[in-house]
Amino acid sequence: MAIDINSEDGQIVRKLIPLGTLPGAQFNVLCENMNIEEVQGGTLFKKGDTDTRLIYLLSGEVTLQAEGLIIEVIAAESEAARFALAHQIPRKIDAVANGTMRFLRLDAGMVNNPAPLVYKEDNSYMVNEEPEDDLNDWMTALLRSPVFQRLPPANLQKVLITLEEVSVDAGETIIKQGDKGDYYYLIKSGHCLVSRKPSPNAKEIKLAQLGKGDAFGEDALLSGAPRNVTIAALTDMVILRLDKYHFLSLIKEPLLKFITPEQMRKALSQGATLLDVRSLDEHRAGHLPGSINAPFFTLRMQLKTFNREQPVIVVCADGKASEAAAFLLLRHRFDALILDGGMNAVTEPKAKKEAAEQKREAAQFVIDDGTETLTSHADGVHLQHQPQQQAVQAPSISASDDLVRALKSENEALRKLNLQLSEKCQNLEIEKEEALKQGRMLRRQMEKLTQVLNKA
C-alpha cells in the first residue's frame, strides 16, 4: 500500500537516511511504491543471512543480538532508527522484533542509487528542486549536500557514527593557514569566517561566511598541501569533525572517480570539458589541447562559467590538486572526473617515445678498426696509421623495447595491487573498530548479566 507523504508514516520516512535526501518529486514516487510490513514478534533476520534488502524501523522496537547476548535495543523514535538495521551483508547479528513492529523492506539498489536532482537554470541563477519540509534539522540540511547524497548508505552511517562533536567559542580559530590538514569539518550550529593571506605580510582577505550544514577542510586532506585558508568562529559554534583516515576511506574513496588518458580522449569526443587547475605559468609552459585553465585558488569564482550538462575532467601536474578540485566541483553538483596521474600520465609516455626515437637515430656510428697501412712517398716508405671508416649497424633494440613494456606492465600491475591492498587494509581497520565497539558492548552486557546472577 502506498504511503501518503503528508501522513505520520510519510513524515517518519522523510527522516530516514538517505531517503530524506531525495527531492520532493522523486520522494513522492518512492512513497507510492512502498509497502509497510507488520509483525507480532519473531526474527527479522539471522546472522549469515544474505538478503540484500534494507530494513527500516517505523514503529516498535528491535533487539539486535549475537550468540544470545543483547547488543542493542533500537526504538523507532531513536536516532539509530534513521539508518537501516544492521545493513552489513551477510548479516553479522540477529534482529528480533519486540512485540508489534512496523517496518519497510527496501531494495538496496534503489537506496544506494537515488534519482538525481533536477535543475532549472538560466543565465543568471540556478534553482534546484528540494523538499519543502523544515530545514532546521542540521542533519537533514547536511544530507542534502551532493557529497553525502553520493555516498553509499553504509559509508554514510559510518561517517555519522564516527563524527566527533566539538564546541567552539566566538573568536576561536578552527583551522589556520599554513597548518597541516588533520580533520574534515561539518557545521552543526553557528557561523564562521573564511579568510586568506596572499603572503605572510599581506593584509588578510575575507573570502566567505559558512553556517549550519556547510563543510570545510577537505582541500589539505586531499592534496597533502598545508591549509590554504584560516577559518575562525564568528559566533559560538558546535562543529563535527572527521579525522583524515576516515575521511579518505569513507568519503574520498567512493566519491572520486579516475579515468585513463584513453578514457579522457573518448569523453572529450563526446563533449566533456577539460579543466586544467595548474597555475597560469604552468599552463602556458605546456598543456593539453582544448583545456581551460582555472587555477585551483580561483576555481570557486569560475564555477558559474562551466556546463553542468557534461562531465568535467580535471587535470593537474600529478593528480593530487585535481582531487581537491573535483571534490569542490562535486559539492556544486558537477559530474567531475580526474585524469589519473595528471599531466605526468600524458607527458611521460611521450617523453619515453621521443627518447627511443633519438636512440634509434643514433644507432648508426663510425668506428676505427686500427688497420696499419703502407704509404709510398718519393723520399721513402713510411708506416702510417690510417683509420678505416666503416658503417656498423647497431643491434636491434626491439628486445629492449619489449623489456621496457614488460617492466611497465609489471609496475602498473603492482601499483594496482598496492591500491587494492591499501583499500583492503582500510576496510579491515574499519571492521576492526566496529568489532572493538561490539566487543565493548558485549563486555558491558556480560557485566550486567554477571551482576544479575550474583544477586540471584
CSV table of C-alpha atoms in Angstrom, one decimal:
chain,number,residue,atom,x,y,z
A,1,MET,CA,0.0,0.0,0.0
A,2,ALA,CA,1.3,3.5,-0.9
A,3,ILE,CA,2.4,5.9,1.8
A,4,ASP,CA,0.8,9.3,2.0
A,5,ILE,CA,3.7,11.7,2.3
A,6,ASN,CA,1.6,14.0,4.5
A,7,SER,CA,0.8,11.2,6.9
A,8,GLU,CA,2.6,10.4,10.1
A,9,ASP,CA,4.3,7.5,8.3
A,10,GLY,CA,5.3,9.8,5.5
A,11,GLN,CA,7.0,12.2,7.9
A,12,ILE,CA,8.9,9.3,9.5
A,13,VAL,CA,10.1,8.0,6.1
A,14,ARG,CA,11.2,11.6,5.2
A,15,LYS,CA,13.7,11.4,8.1
A,16,LEU,CA,15.3,8.1,7.1
A,17,ILE,CA,18.8,8.1,5.8
A,18,PRO,CA,19.5,8.5,2.9
A,19,LEU,CA,15.8,8.6,1.8
A,20,GLY,CA,15.4,12.1,3.3
A,21,THR,CA,17.9,13.5,0.9
A,22,LEU,CA,15.7,12.9,-2.2
A,23,PRO,CA,14.0,15.9,-3.9
A,24,GLY,CA,10.2,16.2,-3.4
A,25,ALA,CA,9.1,14.7,-6.7
A,26,GLN,CA,11.3,11.6,-6.5
A,27,PHE,CA,10.4,11.1,-2.9
A,28,ASN,CA,6.7,11.2,-3.8
A,29,VAL,CA,7.2,8.5,-6.4
A,30,LEU,CA,9.2,6.4,-4.0
A,31,CYS,CA,6.4,6.6,-1.4
A,32,GLU,CA,3.8,5.5,-3.9
A,33,ASN,CA,5.7,2.2,-4.3
A,34,MET,CA,6.4,1.4,-0.7
A,35,ASN,CA,4.7,-1.3,1.4
A,36,ILE,CA,4.7,-1.2,5.2
A,37,GLU,CA,5.1,-4.6,6.8
A,38,GLU,CA,4.0,-5.6,10.3
A,39,VAL,CA,5.0,-8.5,12.6
A,40,GLN,CA,4.0,-9.6,16.0
A,41,GLY,CA,7.4,-10.5,17.4
A,42,GLY,CA,9.7,-13.0,15.7
A,43,THR,CA,13.0,-12.9,13.9
A,44,LEU,CA,13.5,-10.4,11.1
A,45,PHE,CA,16.9,-11.8,10.0
A,46,LYS,CA,19.6,-14.0,11.4
A,47,LYS,CA,23.4,-13.9,11.4
A,48,GLY,CA,24.7,-15.0,8.0
A,49,ASP,CA,21.6,-14.0,6.0
A,50,THR,CA,22.4,-12.7,2.5
A,51,ASP,CA,19.1,-11.0,1.6
A,52,THR,CA,20.4,-7.6,0.4
A,53,ARG,CA,17.2,-5.7,1.1
A,54,LEU,CA,17.4,-3.0,3.8
A,55,ILE,CA,15.1,-2.9,6.7
A,56,TYR,CA,14.0,0.4,8.3
A,57,LEU,CA,12.1,0.5,11.6
A,58,LEU,CA,8.9,2.7,11.6
A,59,SER,CA,7.3,1.8,14.9
A,60,GLY,CA,8.0,-0.6,17.8
A,61,GLU,CA,11.4,-1.9,19.0
A,62,VAL,CA,14.0,-4.3,17.7
A,63,THR,CA,16.6,-6.2,19.6
A,64,LEU,CA,20.0,-6.8,18.0
A,65,GLN,CA,21.8,-9.8,19.5
A,66,ALA,CA,24.7,-12.1,18.9
A,67,GLU,CA,25.1,-15.6,20.4
A,68,GLY,CA,22.1,-14.9,22.6
A,69,LEU,CA,23.6,-11.8,24.1
A,70,ILE,CA,21.8,-8.4,23.6
A,71,ILE,CA,23.9,-5.9,21.8
A,72,GLU,CA,21.4,-3.1,21.4
A,73,VAL,CA,17.7,-2.4,21.6
A,74,ILE,CA,16.6,0.1,18.9
A,75,ALA,CA,13.3,2.1,19.4
A,76,ALA,CA,11.6,3.7,16.4
A,77,GLU,CA,11.9,7.1,18.0
A,78,SER,CA,15.7,6.9,18.4
A,79,GLU,CA,18.4,8.4,16.2
A,80,ALA,CA,19.6,4.9,15.3
A,81,ALA,CA,16.3,4.1,13.7
A,82,ARG,CA,17.0,6.6,10.9
A,83,PHE,CA,19.5,4.0,9.5
A,84,ALA,CA,18.9,0.6,8.0
A,85,LEU,CA,19.1,-2.1,10.7
A,86,ALA,CA,22.5,-3.9,10.7
A,87,HIS,CA,23.0,-3.3,7.0
A,88,GLN,CA,26.2,-5.4,6.5
A,89,ILE,CA,25.7,-8.3,4.2
A,90,PRO,CA,26.0,-11.1,5.1
A,91,ARG,CA,24.3,-10.2,8.4
A,92,LYS,CA,26.6,-10.1,11.4
A,93,ILE,CA,23.9,-10.4,14.1
A,94,ASP,CA,20.3,-11.4,14.7
A,95,ALA,CA,17.4,-9.0,14.7
A,96,VAL,CA,14.3,-9.8,16.7
A,97,ALA,CA,11.1,-7.8,16.9
A,98,ASN,CA,10.0,-6.9,20.4
A,99,GLY,CA,6.2,-7.3,20.2
A,100,THR,CA,4.3,-5.4,17.5
A,101,MET,CA,6.7,-3.8,14.9
A,102,ARG,CA,6.1,-2.0,11.6
A,103,PHE,CA,8.9,-1.7,9.1
A,104,LEU,CA,10.0,-1.1,5.5
A,105,ARG,CA,11.9,-3.6,3.4
A,106,LEU,CA,13.6,-1.7,0.6
A,107,ASP,CA,15.7,-2.8,-2.4
A,108,ALA,CA,19.4,-1.8,-1.7
A,109,GLY,CA,19.9,-0.7,-5.3
A,110,MET,CA,17.2,1.9,-5.0
A,111,VAL,CA,18.6,3.2,-1.8
A,112,ASN,CA,22.2,3.2,-3.0
A,113,ASN,CA,21.4,5.0,-6.2
A,114,PRO,CA,18.7,7.6,-5.5
A,115,ALA,CA,17.4,9.6,-8.5
A,116,PRO,CA,19.5,12.7,-9.4
A,117,LEU,CA,18.3,16.1,-8.5
A,118,VAL,CA,16.5,18.2,-11.1
A,119,TYR,CA,17.9,21.5,-12.0
A,120,LYS,CA,16.3,24.6,-13.6
A,121,GLU,CA,18.9,27.0,-14.9
A,122,ASP,CA,19.0,30.3,-16.9
A,123,ASN,CA,21.9,32.7,-17.4
A,124,SER,CA,21.6,34.4,-14.1
A,125,TYR,CA,20.6,31.8,-11.5
A,126,MET,CA,20.1,28.2,-10.7
A,127,VAL,CA,17.3,26.6,-8.7
A,128,ASN,CA,17.3,23.0,-7.5
A,129,GLU,CA,14.1,21.2,-6.6
A,130,GLU,CA,14.1,20.4,-2.9
A,131,PRO,CA,11.7,19.0,-0.3
A,132,GLU,CA,9.6,21.7,1.4
A,133,ASP,CA,9.9,20.3,4.9
A,134,ASP,CA,11.6,22.2,7.7
A,135,LEU,CA,15.3,22.8,7.2
A,136,ASN,CA,16.0,23.4,10.9
A,137,ASP,CA,17.3,19.8,11.3
A,138,TRP,CA,21.0,20.2,10.8
A,139,MET,CA,21.4,16.6,9.7
A,140,THR,CA,18.7,16.9,7.1
A,141,ALA,CA,20.4,20.0,5.7
A,142,LEU,CA,23.7,18.1,5.8
A,143,LEU,CA,22.3,15.1,4.0
A,144,ARG,CA,21.1,17.3,1.1
A,145,SER,CA,24.7,18.1,0.3
A,146,PRO,CA,25.7,16.5,-3.1
A,147,VAL,CA,28.7,15.0,-1.4
A,148,PHE,CA,26.7,13.0,1.1
A,149,GLN,CA,24.0,12.1,-1.4
A,150,ARG,CA,26.6,10.3,-3.4
A,151,LEU,CA,27.9,8.1,-0.6
A,152,PRO,CA,26.7,4.5,-0.1
A,153,PRO,CA,24.4,4.2,2.9
A,154,ALA,CA,27.0,2.0,4.7
A,155,ASN,CA,29.7,4.7,4.4
A,156,LEU,CA,27.2,7.4,5.3
A,157,GLN,CA,26.2,5.6,8.5
A,158,LYS,CA,29.9,5.1,9.5
A,159,VAL,CA,30.6,8.7,8.9
A,160,LEU,CA,27.8,9.9,11.1
A,161,ILE,CA,28.7,7.5,13.8
A,162,THR,CA,32.4,8.4,13.7
A,163,LEU,CA,31.9,12.2,13.8
A,164,GLU,CA,33.3,13.9,16.9
A,165,GLU,CA,31.4,16.9,18.3
A,166,VAL,CA,33.4,19.9,19.4
A,167,SER,CA,32.2,23.2,20.9
A,168,VAL,CA,34.0,26.4,19.7
A,169,ASP,CA,33.8,29.8,21.3
A,170,ALA,CA,33.3,33.0,19.3
A,171,GLY,CA,36.6,34.3,18.0
A,172,GLU,CA,38.4,31.0,18.3
A,173,THR,CA,40.4,29.8,15.3
A,174,ILE,CA,39.3,26.4,14.0
A,175,ILE,CA,42.0,26.0,11.3
A,176,LYS,CA,45.0,28.2,10.5
A,177,GLN,CA,46.5,28.9,7.1
A,178,GLY,CA,49.8,27.0,6.7
A,179,ASP,CA,49.0,24.3,9.2
A,180,LYS,CA,48.9,20.6,8.3
A,181,GLY,CA,45.5,19.2,7.5
A,182,ASP,CA,44.1,16.7,10.0
A,183,TYR,CA,40.3,16.9,10.1
A,184,TYR,CA,37.3,17.4,7.8
A,185,TYR,CA,34.7,19.7,9.5
A,186,LEU,CA,30.9,19.9,9.4
A,187,ILE,CA,29.0,22.8,11.0
A,188,LYS,CA,26.1,21.8,13.3
A,189,SER,CA,25.3,25.3,14.5
A,190,GLY,CA,26.8,28.8,14.4
A,191,HIS,CA,28.8,30.7,11.8
A,192,CYS,CA,32.4,31.2,10.9
A,193,LEU,CA,34.6,33.4,8.6
A,194,VAL,CA,36.9,32.1,5.9
A,195,SER,CA,39.9,34.3,5.2
A,196,ARG,CA,43.3,34.1,3.5
A,197,LYS,CA,46.6,36.0,3.3
A,198,PRO,CA,48.2,36.1,-0.2
A,199,SER,CA,51.6,36.4,1.5
A,200,PRO,CA,52.8,36.3,5.1
A,201,ASN,CA,53.0,40.1,5.4
A,202,ALA,CA,49.9,40.9,3.3
A,203,LYS,CA,46.5,42.0,4.7
A,204,GLU,CA,44.0,39.3,5.4
A,205,ILE,CA,41.3,38.9,2.8
A,206,LYS,CA,37.8,37.9,3.8
A,207,LEU,CA,36.5,35.2,1.4
A,208,ALA,CA,33.2,33.8,2.8
A,209,GLN,CA,31.0,33.0,5.7
A,210,LEU,CA,29.8,29.5,6.5
A,211,GLY,CA,26.9,28.3,8.5
A,212,LYS,CA,24.8,25.2,9.6
A,213,GLY,CA,25.2,22.3,7.2
A,214,ASP,CA,28.3,23.6,5.5
A,215,ALA,CA,31.5,21.6,5.4
A,216,PHE,CA,35.2,22.6,5.1
A,217,GLY,CA,38.8,21.4,5.5
A,218,GLU,CA,39.0,18.8,2.7
A,219,ASP,CA,41.5,20.6,0.4
A,220,ALA,CA,44.5,19.9,2.6
A,221,LEU,CA,43.4,16.3,3.3
A,222,LEU,CA,43.1,15.5,-0.5
A,223,SER,CA,46.1,17.4,-1.8
A,224,GLY,CA,48.5,16.9,1.1
A,225,ALA,CA,49.4,20.6,1.0
A,226,PRO,CA,49.1,22.9,4.1
A,227,ARG,CA,45.9,24.6,4.9
A,228,ASN,CA,45.3,27.4,2.4
A,229,VAL,CA,42.8,29.5,4.5
A,230,THR,CA,42.1,30.5,8.0
A,231,ILE,CA,38.7,29.8,9.5
A,232,ALA,CA,37.6,31.4,12.7
A,233,ALA,CA,34.3,31.3,14.6
A,234,LEU,CA,32.1,34.4,14.3
A,235,THR,CA,29.7,33.1,16.9
A,236,ASP,CA,29.7,30.2,19.5
A,237,MET,CA,29.6,27.1,17.3
A,238,VAL,CA,29.2,23.4,17.5
A,239,ILE,CA,31.2,21.6,14.8
A,240,LEU,CA,31.6,17.9,13.9
A,241,ARG,CA,35.0,16.7,12.8
A,242,LEU,CA,36.1,13.6,11.0
A,243,ASP,CA,39.8,12.5,11.1
A,244,LYS,CA,41.8,12.3,8.0
A,245,TYR,CA,41.9,8.5,7.9
A,246,HIS,CA,38.1,8.1,8.0
A,247,PHE,CA,37.6,11.0,5.5
A,248,LEU,CA,39.9,9.3,2.9
A,249,SER,CA,38.4,5.8,3.4
A,250,LEU,CA,34.7,6.6,3.8
A,251,ILE,CA,34.3,9.7,1.7
A,252,LYS,CA,37.1,10.2,-0.8
A,253,GLU,CA,37.4,6.5,-1.9
A,254,PRO,CA,33.8,6.0,-3.1
A,255,LEU,CA,33.3,9.6,-4.2
A,256,LEU,CA,36.3,10.5,-6.5
A,257,LYS,CA,36.4,8.8,-10.0
A,258,PHE,CA,39.6,8.5,-12.0
A,259,ILE,CA,40.0,7.9,-15.8
A,260,THR,CA,42.9,7.0,-18.0
A,261,PRO,CA,44.2,9.1,-20.9
A,262,GLU,CA,42.3,6.8,-23.4
A,263,GLN,CA,39.1,7.3,-21.5
A,264,MET,CA,39.7,11.0,-21.3
A,265,ARG,CA,40.0,11.3,-25.1
A,266,LYS,CA,36.8,9.3,-25.6
A,267,ALA,CA,34.9,11.6,-23.1
A,268,LEU,CA,36.3,14.7,-24.7
A,269,SER,CA,35.0,13.5,-28.1
A,270,GLN,CA,31.5,13.3,-26.5
A,271,GLY,CA,31.6,16.8,-25.2
A,272,ALA,CA,33.3,16.7,-21.8
A,273,THR,CA,35.1,19.8,-20.6
A,274,LEU,CA,38.8,19.6,-19.9
A,275,LEU,CA,39.8,21.7,-16.9
A,276,ASP,CA,43.5,22.4,-16.0
A,277,VAL,CA,43.8,23.6,-12.4
A,278,ARG,CA,47.5,24.3,-12.5
A,279,SER,CA,48.9,27.8,-12.3
A,280,LEU,CA,48.8,30.1,-15.3
A,281,ASP,CA,52.6,29.8,-15.8
A,282,GLU,CA,52.4,26.0,-15.8
A,283,HIS,CA,49.6,26.0,-18.3
A,284,ARG,CA,51.5,28.3,-20.6
A,285,ALA,CA,54.6,26.1,-20.4
A,286,GLY,CA,52.6,23.2,-21.8
A,287,HIS,CA,49.0,21.9,-21.7
A,288,LEU,CA,46.6,19.5,-23.3
A,289,PRO,CA,44.8,20.8,-26.4
A,290,GLY,CA,41.4,22.3,-25.7
A,291,SER,CA,42.0,22.6,-21.9
A,292,ILE,CA,40.5,25.5,-19.9
A,293,ASN,CA,42.9,27.0,-17.4
A,294,ALA,CA,41.3,27.7,-14.0
A,295,PRO,CA,44.0,27.7,-11.2
A,296,PHE,CA,42.6,25.9,-8.1
A,297,PHE,CA,42.6,29.0,-5.9
A,298,THR,CA,40.3,30.8,-8.4
A,299,LEU,CA,38.1,27.8,-9.2
A,300,ARG,CA,35.3,28.8,-6.9
A,301,MET,CA,34.9,32.1,-8.6
A,302,GLN,CA,34.6,30.5,-12.1
A,303,LEU,CA,32.1,27.7,-11.3
A,304,LYS,CA,29.2,29.5,-13.0
A,305,THR,CA,31.0,29.5,-16.3
A,306,PHE,CA,31.1,25.7,-16.5
A,307,ASN,CA,28.4,23.5,-18.0
A,308,ARG,CA,26.8,21.0,-15.7
A,309,GLU,CA,25.2,19.1,-18.6
A,310,GLN,CA,28.6,17.5,-19.5
A,311,PRO,CA,31.3,15.8,-17.3
A,312,VAL,CA,34.3,18.0,-16.2
A,313,ILE,CA,37.7,16.3,-16.5
A,314,VAL,CA,40.2,17.8,-14.1
A,315,VAL,CA,43.9,17.7,-14.7
A,316,CYS,CA,46.9,19.0,-12.8
A,317,ALA,CA,50.6,18.1,-12.6
A,318,ASP,CA,50.3,14.7,-10.8
A,319,GLY,CA,46.6,14.3,-9.9
A,320,LYS,CA,46.7,15.5,-6.3
A,321,ALA,CA,45.4,19.0,-6.8
A,322,SER,CA,42.8,17.5,-9.1
A,323,GLU,CA,41.3,15.6,-6.3
A,324,ALA,CA,40.6,18.7,-4.3
A,325,ALA,CA,39.3,20.5,-7.4
A,326,ALA,CA,37.0,17.5,-8.2
A,327,PHE,CA,35.7,17.4,-4.7
A,328,LEU,CA,34.8,21.1,-5.0
A,329,LEU,CA,33.0,20.5,-8.3
A,330,LEU,CA,31.1,17.6,-6.8
A,331,ARG,CA,29.9,19.8,-3.9
A,332,HIS,CA,28.4,22.1,-6.5
A,333,ARG,CA,26.7,19.3,-8.4
A,334,PHE,CA,29.1,18.8,-11.3
A,335,ASP,CA,29.9,15.4,-12.7
A,336,ALA,CA,33.7,15.6,-12.1
A,337,LEU,CA,36.3,13.1,-13.2
A,338,ILE,CA,40.1,13.1,-12.6
A,339,LEU,CA,42.8,12.3,-15.1
A,340,ASP,CA,44.7,9.6,-13.2
A,341,GLY,CA,48.4,10.7,-12.8
A,342,GLY,CA,47.7,14.2,-14.2
A,343,MET,CA,49.9,15.7,-16.9
A,344,ASN,CA,52.6,13.2,-15.9
A,345,ALA,CA,50.4,10.3,-17.2
A,346,VAL,CA,50.3,12.0,-20.7
A,347,THR,CA,53.8,13.6,-21.0
A,348,GLU,CA,56.0,10.7,-19.6
A,349,PRO,CA,54.9,8.2,-22.2
A,350,LYS,CA,55.5,10.8,-24.9
A,351,ALA,CA,59.0,11.6,-23.5
A,352,LYS,CA,59.9,7.9,-23.4
A,353,LYS,CA,58.8,7.6,-27.0
A,354,GLU,CA,60.9,10.6,-28.1
A,355,ALA,CA,63.9,9.2,-26.3
A,356,ALA,CA,63.5,5.8,-28.0
A,357,GLU,CA,63.3,7.6,-31.4
A,358,GLN,CA,66.5,9.5,-30.6
A,359,LYS,CA,68.2,6.3,-29.6
A,360,ARG,CA,67.3,4.7,-33.0
A,361,GLU,CA,68.7,7.7,-34.9
A,362,ALA,CA,72.0,7.4,-33.1
A,363,ALA,CA,72.2,3.7,-33.9
A,364,GLN,CA,74.4,4.4,-37.0
A,365,PHE,CA,78.0,5.3,-36.0
A,366,VAL,CA,81.7,5.2,-37.3
A,367,ILE,CA,84.5,3.1,-35.8
A,368,ASP,CA,88.3,2.9,-36.2
A,369,ASP,CA,89.4,-0.7,-37.0
A,370,GLY,CA,93.0,0.1,-36.1
A,371,THR,CA,94.4,-1.1,-39.5
A,372,GLU,CA,98.0,-0.1,-40.3
A,373,THR,CA,98.6,0.9,-44.0
A,374,LEU,CA,101.8,1.5,-46.0
A,375,THR,CA,102.1,4.8,-47.9
A,376,SER,CA,104.7,5.3,-50.6
A,377,HIS,CA,106.5,8.7,-50.8
A,378,ALA,CA,109.2,9.9,-53.0
A,379,ASP,CA,111.6,10.1,-50.2
A,380,GLY,CA,110.9,6.6,-48.9
A,381,VAL,CA,108.5,4.3,-47.4
A,382,HIS,CA,106.8,5.2,-44.1
A,383,LEU,CA,104.4,3.3,-41.8
A,384,GLN,CA,101.2,5.3,-41.3
A,385,HIS,CA,98.2,4.6,-39.1
A,386,GLN,CA,95.3,5.1,-41.5
A,387,PRO,CA,91.9,4.7,-39.7
A,388,GLN,CA,89.5,3.0,-42.0
A,389,GLN,CA,85.9,4.1,-41.6
A,390,GLN,CA,83.0,1.7,-42.0
A,391,ALA,CA,79.4,1.8,-41.0
A,392,VAL,CA,78.3,-0.6,-38.4
A,393,GLN,CA,74.6,-1.3,-37.7
A,394,ALA,CA,73.7,-1.2,-34.0
A,395,PRO,CA,72.0,-4.2,-32.7
A,396,SER,CA,68.2,-4.2,-32.8
A,397,ILE,CA,66.5,-2.6,-29.7
A,398,SER,CA,63.3,-4.4,-30.2
A,399,ALA,CA,64.2,-6.7,-27.3
A,400,SER,CA,64.9,-3.7,-25.1
A,401,ASP,CA,61.5,-2.2,-26.0
A,402,ASP,CA,59.9,-5.5,-25.1
A,403,LEU,CA,61.6,-5.5,-21.8
A,404,VAL,CA,60.6,-1.8,-21.1
A,405,ARG,CA,57.0,-2.7,-21.9
A,406,ALA,CA,57.1,-5.8,-19.7
A,407,LEU,CA,58.5,-3.8,-16.8
A,408,LYS,CA,56.0,-1.0,-17.3
A,409,SER,CA,53.1,-3.6,-17.4
A,410,GLU,CA,54.5,-5.2,-14.2
A,411,ASN,CA,54.8,-1.9,-12.5
A,412,GLU,CA,51.3,-1.0,-13.3
A,413,ALA,CA,50.1,-4.3,-12.1
A,414,LEU,CA,52.0,-3.8,-8.8
A,415,ARG,CA,50.6,-0.3,-8.5
A,416,LYS,CA,47.0,-1.6,-8.8
A,417,LEU,CA,47.7,-4.4,-6.4
A,418,ASN,CA,49.1,-1.9,-3.9
A,419,LEU,CA,46.0,0.2,-4.2
A,420,GLN,CA,43.8,-2.9,-3.7
A,421,LEU,CA,45.8,-3.9,-0.6
A,422,SER,CA,45.7,-0.4,0.8
A,423,GLU,CA,41.9,-0.3,0.4
A,424,LYS,CA,41.6,-3.8,2.0
A,425,CYS,CA,43.7,-2.6,4.9
A,426,GLN,CA,41.5,0.5,5.3
A,427,ASN,CA,38.4,-1.7,5.3
A,428,LEU,CA,39.9,-4.1,7.8
A,429,GLU,CA,40.7,-1.2,10.0
A,430,ILE,CA,37.1,0.0,9.9
A,431,GLU,CA,35.9,-3.5,10.6
A,432,LYS,CA,38.3,-3.8,13.5
A,433,GLU,CA,36.9,-0.6,15.0
A,434,GLU,CA,33.4,-1.9,14.7
A,435,ALA,CA,34.4,-5.3,16.2
A,436,LEU,CA,36.0,-3.5,19.1
A,437,LYS,CA,32.9,-1.4,19.6
A,438,GLN,CA,30.8,-4.5,19.5
A,439,GLY,CA,33.2,-6.2,21.9
A,440,ARG,CA,32.8,-3.3,24.4
A,441,MET,CA,29.0,-3.6,24.2
A,442,LEU,CA,29.2,-7.3,24.7
A,443,ARG,CA,31.5,-6.8,27.7
A,444,ARG,CA,29.1,-4.3,29.3
A,445,GLN,CA,26.2,-6.8,28.7
A,446,MET,CA,28.2,-9.6,30.3
A,447,GLU,CA,28.9,-7.4,33.3
A,448,LYS,CA,25.2,-6.7,33.7
A,449,LEU,CA,24.4,-10.4,33.4
A,450,THR,CA,27.1,-11.2,36.0
A,451,GLN,CA,25.5,-8.7,38.4
A,452,VAL,CA,22.1,-10.2,37.9
A,453,LEU,CA,23.5,-13.7,38.5
A,454,ASN,CA,25.3,-12.6,41.6
A,455,LYS,CA,22.1,-11.1,43.1
A,456,ALA,CA,20.1,-14.3,42.3
